[in-house]
């Protein structure tokens, strides 16, 4: 008979495969899409990323509620392993693509001599995502990684916008 841990493990594996497939499809789409469509694809991916972390947290909550005290250390190691997989499957590829998308938009705006529109929208989205990560019940490690990354992006975008305004006015 399956115990609570087995049920949670099956749920986790199923979810990981779904998320991995979804992420792979989205990242492939990014390579084939024109720059105009990339931003909407990212919005979709960011939404799924946040929803996915919530679902995985629910799985961990389920494990916690249904695990005897003597198995807590085993549970902790399972949780760390899951977060390592999560970082590898979602967070790191997403971070890389966000940076690529960001630089592409900066380059496009530079060519057109404008620092508005997409760059501003992107910086707003990064700020909102960092706020969501702060207020959700994610692992401390993931929160610190993501929030620092988005803070740097947000500050950099603000600097670029100020320089762009200065450049236009001179």
Short mmCIF file of C-alpha atoms in Angstrom, two decimals:
data_model
loop_
_atom_site.label_atom_id
_atom_site.label_comp_id
_atom_site.label_asym_id
_atom_site.label_seq_id
_atom_site.Cartn_x
_atom_site.Cartn_y
_atom_site.Cartn_z
CA UNK A 1 0.00 0.00 0.00
CA UNK A 2 1.27 3.47 -0.91
CA UNK A 3 2.09 5.86 1.92
CA UNK A 4 1.77 9.65 1.89
CA UNK A 5 5.41 10.03 0.87
CA UNK A 6 4.93 7.75 -2.18
CA UNK A 7 1.84 9.69 -3.24
CA UNK A 8 3.67 13.01 -2.91
CA UNK A 9 6.66 11.62 -4.84
CA UNK A 10 4.41 10.48 -7.71
CA UNK A 11 2.69 13.88 -7.77
CA UNK A 12 6.05 15.64 -7.78
CA UNK A 13 7.47 13.49 -10.61
CA UNK A 14 4.34 14.02 -12.71
CA UNK A 15 4.46 17.78 -12.14
CA UNK A 16 8.19 17.98 -12.89
CA UNK A 17 7.70 16.24 -16.25
CA UNK A 18 4.82 18.56 -17.16
CA UNK A 19 6.80 21.68 -16.20
CA UNK A 20 9.94 20.42 -17.96
CA UNK A 21 7.94 19.79 -21.15
CA UNK A 22 6.23 23.16 -20.92
CA UNK A 23 9.52 25.01 -20.34
CA UNK A 24 11.24 23.20 -23.20
CA UNK A 25 8.40 24.11 -25.59
CA UNK A 26 8.39 27.75 -24.51
CA UNK A 27 12.18 28.09 -24.83
CA UNK A 28 12.09 26.54 -28.32
CA UNK A 29 9.30 28.96 -29.27
CA UNK A 30 11.42 31.86 -28.06
CA UNK A 31 14.17 30.98 -30.53
CA UNK A 32 11.74 30.92 -33.47
CA UNK A 33 9.65 33.99 -32.52
CA UNK A 34 10.23 37.54 -33.67
CA UNK A 35 11.27 40.00 -30.96
CA UNK A 36 7.73 41.51 -30.93
CA UNK A 37 6.25 38.22 -29.71
CA UNK A 38 8.94 37.33 -27.18
CA UNK A 39 7.59 39.55 -24.43
CA UNK A 40 4.13 37.93 -24.39
CA UNK A 41 5.78 34.49 -24.33
CA UNK A 42 7.82 35.57 -21.30
CA UNK A 43 4.73 36.84 -19.50
CA UNK A 44 3.20 33.40 -19.96
CA UNK A 45 6.35 31.63 -18.75
CA UNK A 46 6.67 33.87 -15.68
CA UNK A 47 3.06 33.17 -14.75
CA UNK A 48 3.62 29.40 -15.06
CA UNK A 49 6.87 29.71 -13.08
CA UNK A 50 5.04 31.34 -10.13
CA UNK A 51 2.15 28.85 -10.32
CA UNK A 52 4.61 25.96 -10.50
CA UNK A 53 6.45 27.04 -7.36
CA UNK A 54 3.12 27.26 -5.53
CA UNK A 55 2.22 23.72 -6.59
CA UNK A 56 5.58 22.33 -5.49
CA UNK A 57 5.23 24.12 -2.13
CA UNK A 58 1.84 22.43 -1.72
CA UNK A 59 3.51 19.06 -2.32
CA UNK A 60 6.11 19.83 0.37
CA UNK A 61 3.34 20.94 2.73
CA UNK A 62 1.58 17.63 2.08
CA UNK A 63 4.81 15.75 2.82
CA UNK A 64 5.31 17.71 6.06
CA UNK A 65 1.77 17.07 7.27
CA UNK A 66 1.97 13.34 6.54
CA UNK A 67 5.48 12.45 7.69
CA UNK A 68 6.32 11.09 11.10
CA UNK A 69 8.84 13.08 13.18
CA UNK A 70 11.53 10.38 12.86
CA UNK A 71 11.53 10.84 9.07
CA UNK A 72 12.05 14.62 9.13
CA UNK A 73 15.74 14.45 8.16
CA UNK A 74 14.90 12.22 5.18
CA UNK A 75 12.13 14.65 4.25
CA UNK A 76 14.56 17.58 4.42
CA UNK A 77 17.03 15.89 2.05
CA UNK A 78 14.18 15.07 -0.37
CA UNK A 79 13.09 18.70 -0.27
CA UNK A 80 16.63 19.98 -1.02
CA UNK A 81 16.93 17.50 -3.91
CA UNK A 82 13.62 18.68 -5.32
CA UNK A 83 14.67 22.32 -5.15
CA UNK A 84 17.97 21.51 -6.89
CA UNK A 85 16.03 19.85 -9.72
CA UNK A 86 13.61 22.79 -9.80
CA UNK A 87 16.50 25.25 -10.14
CA UNK A 88 18.06 23.18 -12.91
CA UNK A 89 14.82 22.66 -14.87
CA UNK A 90 13.17 26.07 -14.44
CA UNK A 91 15.05 28.79 -12.64
CA UNK A 92 18.46 28.75 -14.36
CA UNK A 93 17.15 28.39 -17.96
CA UNK A 94 14.55 31.08 -17.23
CA UNK A 95 17.17 33.44 -15.79
CA UNK A 96 19.41 32.99 -18.85
CA UNK A 97 16.55 33.61 -21.27
CA UNK A 98 15.33 36.65 -19.33
CA UNK A 99 18.78 38.18 -19.66
CA UNK A 100 18.90 37.37 -23.39
CA UNK A 101 15.48 38.87 -23.92
CA UNK A 102 16.44 41.94 -21.89
CA UNK A 103 19.61 42.59 -23.94
CA UNK A 104 17.72 42.04 -27.22
CA UNK A 105 15.17 44.67 -26.23
CA UNK A 106 17.90 47.11 -25.15
CA UNK A 107 19.67 46.57 -28.49
CA UNK A 108 16.43 47.06 -30.45
CA UNK A 109 15.59 50.26 -28.55
CA UNK A 110 19.15 51.54 -29.10
CA UNK A 111 18.86 51.00 -32.87
CA UNK A 112 15.57 52.91 -32.91
CA UNK A 113 16.96 55.63 -30.59
CA UNK A 114 14.15 54.98 -28.09
CA UNK A 115 14.33 53.76 -24.50
CA UNK A 116 10.60 53.35 -23.95
CA UNK A 117 7.89 50.75 -24.53
CA UNK A 118 9.23 47.22 -24.26
CA UNK A 119 12.11 48.05 -21.89
CA UNK A 120 9.80 49.90 -19.49
CA UNK A 121 7.24 47.08 -19.66
CA UNK A 122 9.96 44.49 -19.04
CA UNK A 123 11.33 46.36 -15.99
CA UNK A 124 7.78 46.63 -14.60
CA UNK A 125 7.29 42.90 -15.05
CA UNK A 126 10.58 42.10 -13.31
CA UNK A 127 9.62 44.31 -10.37
CA UNK A 128 6.21 42.62 -10.05
CA UNK A 129 7.79 39.17 -10.19
CA UNK A 130 10.32 40.04 -7.47
CA UNK A 131 7.40 41.28 -5.31
CA UNK A 132 5.53 38.00 -5.90
CA UNK A 133 8.60 36.00 -4.93
CA UNK A 134 9.01 38.01 -1.72
CA UNK A 135 5.41 37.38 -0.68
CA UNK A 136 5.17 33.71 -1.60
CA UNK A 137 6.26 30.81 0.57
CA UNK A 138 9.34 29.81 -1.47
CA UNK A 139 12.59 28.38 -0.20
CA UNK A 140 14.87 31.09 1.25
CA UNK A 141 17.59 30.23 -1.24
CA UNK A 142 15.29 30.72 -4.23
CA UNK A 143 13.89 33.98 -2.84
CA UNK A 144 17.36 35.48 -2.30
CA UNK A 145 18.62 34.37 -5.73
CA UNK A 146 15.59 35.60 -7.63
CA UNK A 147 15.06 38.85 -5.74
CA UNK A 148 18.72 39.88 -6.10
CA UNK A 149 18.67 39.03 -9.80
CA UNK A 150 15.52 41.06 -10.45
CA UNK A 151 16.70 43.97 -8.29
CA UNK A 152 19.87 44.22 -10.38
CA UNK A 153 17.85 44.05 -13.62
CA UNK A 154 15.35 46.64 -12.34
CA UNK A 155 18.09 49.09 -11.24
CA UNK A 156 19.97 48.61 -14.51
CA UNK A 157 16.83 49.27 -16.58
CA UNK A 158 16.19 52.47 -14.61
CA UNK A 159 19.77 53.65 -15.30
CA UNK A 160 19.41 52.88 -19.02
CA UNK A 161 16.11 54.78 -19.15
CA UNK A 162 17.64 57.83 -17.46
CA UNK A 163 20.61 57.72 -19.85
CA UNK A 164 18.19 57.39 -22.77
CA UNK A 165 16.21 60.44 -21.66
CA UNK A 166 19.45 62.40 -21.20
CA UNK A 167 20.70 61.26 -24.62
CA UNK A 168 17.42 62.32 -26.31
CA UNK A 169 17.41 65.76 -24.66
CA UNK A 170 21.04 66.58 -25.57
#
